[in-house]
PDB file of C-alpha atoms in Angstrom:
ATOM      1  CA  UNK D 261      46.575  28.934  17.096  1.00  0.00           C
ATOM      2  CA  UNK D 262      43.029  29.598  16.880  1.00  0.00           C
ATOM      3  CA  UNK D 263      43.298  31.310  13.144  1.00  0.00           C
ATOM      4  CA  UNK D 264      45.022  28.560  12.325  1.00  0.00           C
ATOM      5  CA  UNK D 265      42.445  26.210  13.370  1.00  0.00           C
ATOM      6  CA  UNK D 266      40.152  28.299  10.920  1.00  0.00           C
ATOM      7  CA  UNK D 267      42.269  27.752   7.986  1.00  0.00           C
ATOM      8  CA  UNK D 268      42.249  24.282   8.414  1.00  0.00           C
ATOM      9  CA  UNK D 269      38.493  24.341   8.160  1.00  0.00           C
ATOM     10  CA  UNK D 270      37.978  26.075   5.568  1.00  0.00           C
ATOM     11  CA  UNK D 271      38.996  23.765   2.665  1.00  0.00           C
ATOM     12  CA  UNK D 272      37.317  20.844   4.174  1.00  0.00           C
ATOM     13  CA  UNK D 273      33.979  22.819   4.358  1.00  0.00           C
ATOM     14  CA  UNK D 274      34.380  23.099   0.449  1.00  0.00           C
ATOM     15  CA  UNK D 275      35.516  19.995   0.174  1.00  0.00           C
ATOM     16  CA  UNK D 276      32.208  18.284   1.787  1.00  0.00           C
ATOM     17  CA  UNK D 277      29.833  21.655   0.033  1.00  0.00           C
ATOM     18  CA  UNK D 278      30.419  19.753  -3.360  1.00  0.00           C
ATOM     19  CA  UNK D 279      29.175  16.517  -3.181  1.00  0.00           C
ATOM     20  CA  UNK D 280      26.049  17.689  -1.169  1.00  0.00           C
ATOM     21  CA  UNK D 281      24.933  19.858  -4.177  1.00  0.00           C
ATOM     22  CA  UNK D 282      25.735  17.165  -6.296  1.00  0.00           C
ATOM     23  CA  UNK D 283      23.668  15.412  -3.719  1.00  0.00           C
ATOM     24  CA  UNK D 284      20.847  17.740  -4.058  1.00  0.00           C
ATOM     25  CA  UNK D 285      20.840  17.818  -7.466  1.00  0.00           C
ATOM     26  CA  UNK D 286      20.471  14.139  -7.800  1.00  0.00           C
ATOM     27  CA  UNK D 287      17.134  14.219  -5.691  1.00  0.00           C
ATOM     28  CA  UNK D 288      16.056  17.624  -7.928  1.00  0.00           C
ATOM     29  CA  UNK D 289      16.460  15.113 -10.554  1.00  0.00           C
ATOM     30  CA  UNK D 290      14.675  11.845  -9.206  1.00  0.00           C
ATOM     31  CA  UNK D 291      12.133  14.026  -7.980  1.00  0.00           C
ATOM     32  CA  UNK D 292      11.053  15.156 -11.549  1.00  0.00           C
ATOM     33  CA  UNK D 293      11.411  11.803 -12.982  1.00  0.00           C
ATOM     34  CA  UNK D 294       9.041  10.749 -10.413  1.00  0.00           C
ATOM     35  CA  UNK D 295       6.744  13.715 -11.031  1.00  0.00           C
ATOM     36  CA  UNK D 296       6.867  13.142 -14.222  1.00  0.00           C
ATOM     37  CA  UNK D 297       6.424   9.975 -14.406  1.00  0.00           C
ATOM     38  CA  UNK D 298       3.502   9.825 -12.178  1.00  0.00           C
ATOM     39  CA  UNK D 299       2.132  12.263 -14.554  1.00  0.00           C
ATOM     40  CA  UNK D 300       2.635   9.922 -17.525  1.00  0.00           C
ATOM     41  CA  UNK D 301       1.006   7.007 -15.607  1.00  0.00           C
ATOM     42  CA  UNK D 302      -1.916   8.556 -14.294  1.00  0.00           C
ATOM     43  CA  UNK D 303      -2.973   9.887 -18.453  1.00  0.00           C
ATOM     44  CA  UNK D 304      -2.045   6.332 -19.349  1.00  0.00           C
ATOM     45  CA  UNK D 305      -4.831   5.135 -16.547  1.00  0.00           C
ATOM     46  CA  UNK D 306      -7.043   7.579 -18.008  1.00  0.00           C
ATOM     47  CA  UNK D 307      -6.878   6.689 -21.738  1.00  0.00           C
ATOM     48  CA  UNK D 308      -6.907   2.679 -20.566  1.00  0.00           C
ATOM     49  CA  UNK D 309     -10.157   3.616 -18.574  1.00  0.00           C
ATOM     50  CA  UNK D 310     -11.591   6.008 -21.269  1.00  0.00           C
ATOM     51  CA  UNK D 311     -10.859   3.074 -24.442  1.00  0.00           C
ATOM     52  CA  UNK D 312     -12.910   0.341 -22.351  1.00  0.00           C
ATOM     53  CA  UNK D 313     -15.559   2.394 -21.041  1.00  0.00           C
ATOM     54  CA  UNK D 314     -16.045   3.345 -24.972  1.00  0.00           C
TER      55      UNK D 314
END
């Protein structure tokens, strides 16, 4: 009964493991957009600044 129990677990658990990478993945991703994007606008600030003080 109990190893049967187990069994039944089993395919769930790798049923639920995929979408949580996926999940994970999807942040990996926003979080270098964001990065990289915060990147992008803080050298666009600094150009902006650097044109009008010149």
């Amino acid at each position: 009964m109990f190893r049967g129990k187990e069994r039944e677990k089993e395919p769930t658990n790798k049923q639920t493991g995929k979408p949580i990478r996926f999940m994970f993945m999807c942040v990996d991703w926003l979080c270098t957009c964001l990065f990289l994007q915060c990147i992008l606008n803080i050298t666009v600030m600094q150009f902006c600044v650097f044109q009008t003080l010149t």
